[in-house]
Amino acid sequence: MTDDDPVAHLARLRASIDNLDAALVHLLAERFRCTQEVGELKARAGMPPADPQREAVQIARLRELAHSSGLDPQFAEKFLALVIDEVIRNHQSIKRSAGS
């Protein structure tokens, strides 16, 4: 097989995609470990689960990062919105469990 072999090239590309997918999962897991601590802190301190001002700043920041990286900012915003929604659901659950 040579570099011109499309089957070999496809296999290399797919291996790279698989590695990137694994890295994304690991990064998301680490992010959720951090947000778990944030949720516990907020519950103890009587703070609300959501912080719209922080979310707006993060969305703007991520859109800029996406733009400078050549990624569609709308896609990046949709992705972050999905993550934020899950974090807020988790923080609400923590707050209910803490009896706050």
JSON list of C-alpha atoms in Angstrom, two decimals:
[
{"chain": "A", "resi": 1, "resn": "MET", "atom": "CA", "xyz": [0.00, 0.00, 0.00]},
{"chain": "A", "resi": 2, "resn": "THR", "atom": "CA", "xyz": [1.18, 3.49, -0.86]},
{"chain": "A", "resi": 3, "resn": "ASP", "atom": "CA", "xyz": [0.12, 6.95, 0.22]},
{"chain": "A", "resi": 4, "resn": "ASP", "atom": "CA", "xyz": [-2.04, 7.00, -2.90]},
{"chain": "A", "resi": 5, "resn": "ASP", "atom": "CA", "xyz": [-4.07, 4.03, -1.63]},
{"chain": "A", "resi": 6, "resn": "PRO", "atom": "CA", "xyz": [-7.46, 5.51, -0.73]},
{"chain": "A", "resi": 7, "resn": "VAL", "atom": "CA", "xyz": [-8.35, 2.58, 1.53]},
{"chain": "A", "resi": 8, "resn": "ALA", "atom": "CA", "xyz": [-5.18, 3.04, 3.59]},
{"chain": "A", "resi": 9, "resn": "HIS", "atom": "CA", "xyz": [-5.66, 6.79, 3.67]},
{"chain": "A", "resi": 10, "resn": "LEU", "atom": "CA", "xyz": [-9.26, 6.34, 4.85]},
{"chain": "A", "resi": 11, "resn": "ALA", "atom": "CA", "xyz": [-8.10, 3.95, 7.58]},
{"chain": "A", "resi": 12, "resn": "ARG", "atom": "CA", "xyz": [-5.54, 6.51, 8.82]},
{"chain": "A", "resi": 13, "resn": "LEU", "atom": "CA", "xyz": [-8.11, 9.29, 8.82]},
{"chain": "A", "resi": 14, "resn": "ARG", "atom": "CA", "xyz": [-10.60, 7.12, 10.71]},
{"chain": "A", "resi": 15, "resn": "ALA", "atom": "CA", "xyz": [-7.96, 6.17, 13.27]},
{"chain": "A", "resi": 16, "resn": "SER", "atom": "CA", "xyz": [-7.31, 9.89, 13.84]},
{"chain": "A", "resi": 17, "resn": "ILE", "atom": "CA", "xyz": [-11.05, 10.53, 14.22]},
{"chain": "A", "resi": 18, "resn": "ASP", "atom": "CA", "xyz": [-11.32, 7.67, 16.72]},
{"chain": "A", "resi": 19, "resn": "ASN", "atom": "CA", "xyz": [-8.46, 9.16, 18.77]},
{"chain": "A", "resi": 20, "resn": "LEU", "atom": "CA", "xyz": [-10.05, 12.61, 18.69]},
{"chain": "A", "resi": 21, "resn": "ASP", "atom": "CA", "xyz": [-13.42, 11.18, 19.75]},
{"chain": "A", "resi": 22, "resn": "ALA", "atom": "CA", "xyz": [-11.76, 9.47, 22.71]},
{"chain": "A", "resi": 23, "resn": "ALA", "atom": "CA", "xyz": [-10.02, 12.73, 23.67]},
{"chain": "A", "resi": 24, "resn": "LEU", "atom": "CA", "xyz": [-13.34, 14.60, 23.49]},
{"chain": "A", "resi": 25, "resn": "VAL", "atom": "CA", "xyz": [-15.00, 12.08, 25.80]},
{"chain": "A", "resi": 26, "resn": "HIS", "atom": "CA", "xyz": [-12.14, 12.32, 28.29]},
{"chain": "A", "resi": 27, "resn": "LEU", "atom": "CA", "xyz": [-12.22, 16.13, 28.18]},
{"chain": "A", "resi": 28, "resn": "LEU", "atom": "CA", "xyz": [-15.99, 16.18, 28.70]},
{"chain": "A", "resi": 29, "resn": "ALA", "atom": "CA", "xyz": [-15.65, 13.81, 31.65]},
{"chain": "A", "resi": 30, "resn": "GLU", "atom": "CA", "xyz": [-13.06, 16.10, 33.23]},
{"chain": "A", "resi": 31, "resn": "ARG", "atom": "CA", "xyz": [-15.23, 19.15, 32.57]},
{"chain": "A", "resi": 32, "resn": "PHE", "atom": "CA", "xyz": [-18.20, 17.47, 34.26]},
{"chain": "A", "resi": 33, "resn": "ARG", "atom": "CA", "xyz": [-16.04, 16.54, 37.26]},
{"chain": "A", "resi": 34, "resn": "CYS", "atom": "CA", "xyz": [-15.24, 20.24, 37.66]},
{"chain": "A", "resi": 35, "resn": "THR", "atom": "CA", "xyz": [-18.84, 21.34, 37.18]},
{"chain": "A", "resi": 36, "resn": "GLN", "atom": "CA", "xyz": [-19.94, 18.73, 39.73]},
{"chain": "A", "resi": 37, "resn": "GLU", "atom": "CA", "xyz": [-17.80, 20.53, 42.30]},
{"chain": "A", "resi": 38, "resn": "VAL", "atom": "CA", "xyz": [-19.25, 23.86, 41.19]},
{"chain": "A", "resi": 39, "resn": "GLY", "atom": "CA", "xyz": [-22.77, 22.49, 41.67]},
{"chain": "A", "resi": 40, "resn": "GLU", "atom": "CA", "xyz": [-21.96, 21.20, 45.14]},
{"chain": "A", "resi": 41, "resn": "LEU", "atom": "CA", "xyz": [-20.42, 24.55, 46.10]},
{"chain": "A", "resi": 42, "resn": "LYS", "atom": "CA", "xyz": [-23.44, 26.45, 44.77]},
{"chain": "A", "resi": 43, "resn": "ALA", "atom": "CA", "xyz": [-25.83, 24.17, 46.68]},
{"chain": "A", "resi": 44, "resn": "ARG", "atom": "CA", "xyz": [-23.93, 24.68, 49.95]},
{"chain": "A", "resi": 45, "resn": "ALA", "atom": "CA", "xyz": [-23.78, 28.44, 49.42]},
{"chain": "A", "resi": 46, "resn": "GLY", "atom": "CA", "xyz": [-27.43, 28.74, 48.38]},
{"chain": "A", "resi": 47, "resn": "MET", "atom": "CA", "xyz": [-26.49, 30.01, 44.94]},
{"chain": "A", "resi": 48, "resn": "PRO", "atom": "CA", "xyz": [-28.76, 29.42, 41.92]},
{"chain": "A", "resi": 49, "resn": "PRO", "atom": "CA", "xyz": [-27.91, 26.49, 39.62]},
{"chain": "A", "resi": 50, "resn": "ALA", "atom": "CA", "xyz": [-27.74, 28.71, 36.53]},
{"chain": "A", "resi": 51, "resn": "ASP", "atom": "CA", "xyz": [-25.63, 31.81, 35.97]},
{"chain": "A", "resi": 52, "resn": "PRO", "atom": "CA", "xyz": [-26.92, 33.49, 32.78]},
{"chain": "A", "resi": 53, "resn": "GLN", "atom": "CA", "xyz": [-24.25, 36.21, 32.89]},
{"chain": "A", "resi": 54, "resn": "ARG", "atom": "CA", "xyz": [-21.42, 33.62, 33.02]},
{"chain": "A", "resi": 55, "resn": "GLU", "atom": "CA", "xyz": [-23.11, 31.57, 30.30]},
{"chain": "A", "resi": 56, "resn": "ALA", "atom": "CA", "xyz": [-23.31, 34.61, 27.99]},
{"chain": "A", "resi": 57, "resn": "VAL", "atom": "CA", "xyz": [-19.61, 35.34, 28.51]},
{"chain": "A", "resi": 58, "resn": "GLN", "atom": "CA", "xyz": [-18.69, 31.70, 27.85]},
{"chain": "A", "resi": 59, "resn": "ILE", "atom": "CA", "xyz": [-20.81, 31.56, 24.70]},
{"chain": "A", "resi": 60, "resn": "ALA", "atom": "CA", "xyz": [-19.18, 34.72, 23.32]},
{"chain": "A", "resi": 61, "resn": "ARG", "atom": "CA", "xyz": [-15.74, 33.38, 24.25]},
{"chain": "A", "resi": 62, "resn": "LEU", "atom": "CA", "xyz": [-16.39, 30.01, 22.60]},
{"chain": "A", "resi": 63, "resn": "ARG", "atom": "CA", "xyz": [-17.78, 31.64, 19.46]},
{"chain": "A", "resi": 64, "resn": "GLU", "atom": "CA", "xyz": [-14.57, 33.68, 19.14]},
{"chain": "A", "resi": 65, "resn": "LEU", "atom": "CA", "xyz": [-12.41, 30.60, 19.72]},
{"chain": "A", "resi": 66, "resn": "ALA", "atom": "CA", "xyz": [-14.40, 28.72, 17.11]},
{"chain": "A", "resi": 67, "resn": "HIS", "atom": "CA", "xyz": [-14.07, 31.53, 14.60]},
{"chain": "A", "resi": 68, "resn": "SER", "atom": "CA", "xyz": [-10.31, 31.79, 15.09]},
{"chain": "A", "resi": 69, "resn": "SER", "atom": "CA", "xyz": [-10.01, 28.01, 14.77]},
{"chain": "A", "resi": 70, "resn": "GLY", "atom": "CA", "xyz": [-11.98, 27.76, 11.54]},
{"chain": "A", "resi": 71, "resn": "LEU", "atom": "CA", "xyz": [-14.99, 26.11, 13.20]},
{"chain": "A", "resi": 72, "resn": "ASP", "atom": "CA", "xyz": [-18.53, 27.33, 12.59]},
{"chain": "A", "resi": 73, "resn": "PRO", "atom": "CA", "xyz": [-19.34, 29.55, 15.61]},
{"chain": "A", "resi": 74, "resn": "GLN", "atom": "CA", "xyz": [-23.02, 28.57, 15.44]},
{"chain": "A", "resi": 75, "resn": "PHE", "atom": "CA", "xyz": [-22.06, 24.91, 15.76]},
{"chain": "A", "resi": 76, "resn": "ALA", "atom": "CA", "xyz": [-19.76, 25.71, 18.69]},
{"chain": "A", "resi": 77, "resn": "GLU", "atom": "CA", "xyz": [-22.56, 27.64, 20.39]},
{"chain": "A", "resi": 78, "resn": "LYS", "atom": "CA", "xyz": [-25.01, 24.76, 19.91]},
{"chain": "A", "resi": 79, "resn": "PHE", "atom": "CA", "xyz": [-22.48, 22.36, 21.37]},
{"chain": "A", "resi": 80, "resn": "LEU", "atom": "CA", "xyz": [-21.83, 24.59, 24.39]},
{"chain": "A", "resi": 81, "resn": "ALA", "atom": "CA", "xyz": [-25.58, 25.10, 24.91]},
{"chain": "A", "resi": 82, "resn": "LEU", "atom": "CA", "xyz": [-26.03, 21.32, 25.08]},
{"chain": "A", "resi": 83, "resn": "VAL", "atom": "CA", "xyz": [-23.24, 21.06, 27.66]},
{"chain": "A", "resi": 84, "resn": "ILE", "atom": "CA", "xyz": [-24.55, 24.01, 29.70]},
{"chain": "A", "resi": 85, "resn": "ASP", "atom": "CA", "xyz": [-28.07, 22.58, 29.72]},
{"chain": "A", "resi": 86, "resn": "GLU", "atom": "CA", "xyz": [-26.76, 19.30, 31.11]},
{"chain": "A", "resi": 87, "resn": "VAL", "atom": "CA", "xyz": [-24.65, 21.09, 33.73]},
{"chain": "A", "resi": 88, "resn": "ILE", "atom": "CA", "xyz": [-27.66, 23.13, 34.88]},
{"chain": "A", "resi": 89, "resn": "ARG", "atom": "CA", "xyz": [-29.81, 19.98, 35.14]},
{"chain": "A", "resi": 90, "resn": "ASN", "atom": "CA", "xyz": [-27.08, 18.42, 37.24]},
{"chain": "A", "resi": 91, "resn": "HIS", "atom": "CA", "xyz": [-26.79, 21.51, 39.45]},
{"chain": "A", "resi": 92, "resn": "GLN", "atom": "CA", "xyz": [-30.56, 21.53, 39.96]},
{"chain": "A", "resi": 93, "resn": "SER", "atom": "CA", "xyz": [-30.41, 17.87, 40.97]},
{"chain": "A", "resi": 94, "resn": "ILE", "atom": "CA", "xyz": [-27.59, 18.58, 43.43]},
{"chain": "A", "resi": 95, "resn": "LYS", "atom": "CA", "xyz": [-29.58, 21.48, 44.89]},
{"chain": "A", "resi": 96, "resn": "ARG", "atom": "CA", "xyz": [-32.67, 19.25, 45.34]},
{"chain": "A", "resi": 97, "resn": "SER", "atom": "CA", "xyz": [-30.58, 16.53, 46.94]},
{"chain": "A", "resi": 98, "resn": "ALA", "atom": "CA", "xyz": [-29.05, 19.06, 49.34]},
{"chain": "A", "resi": 99, "resn": "GLY", "atom": "CA", "xyz": [-32.53, 20.19, 50.34]},
{"chain": "A", "resi": 100, "resn": "SER", "atom": "CA", "xyz": [-31.85, 23.80, 49.42]}
]
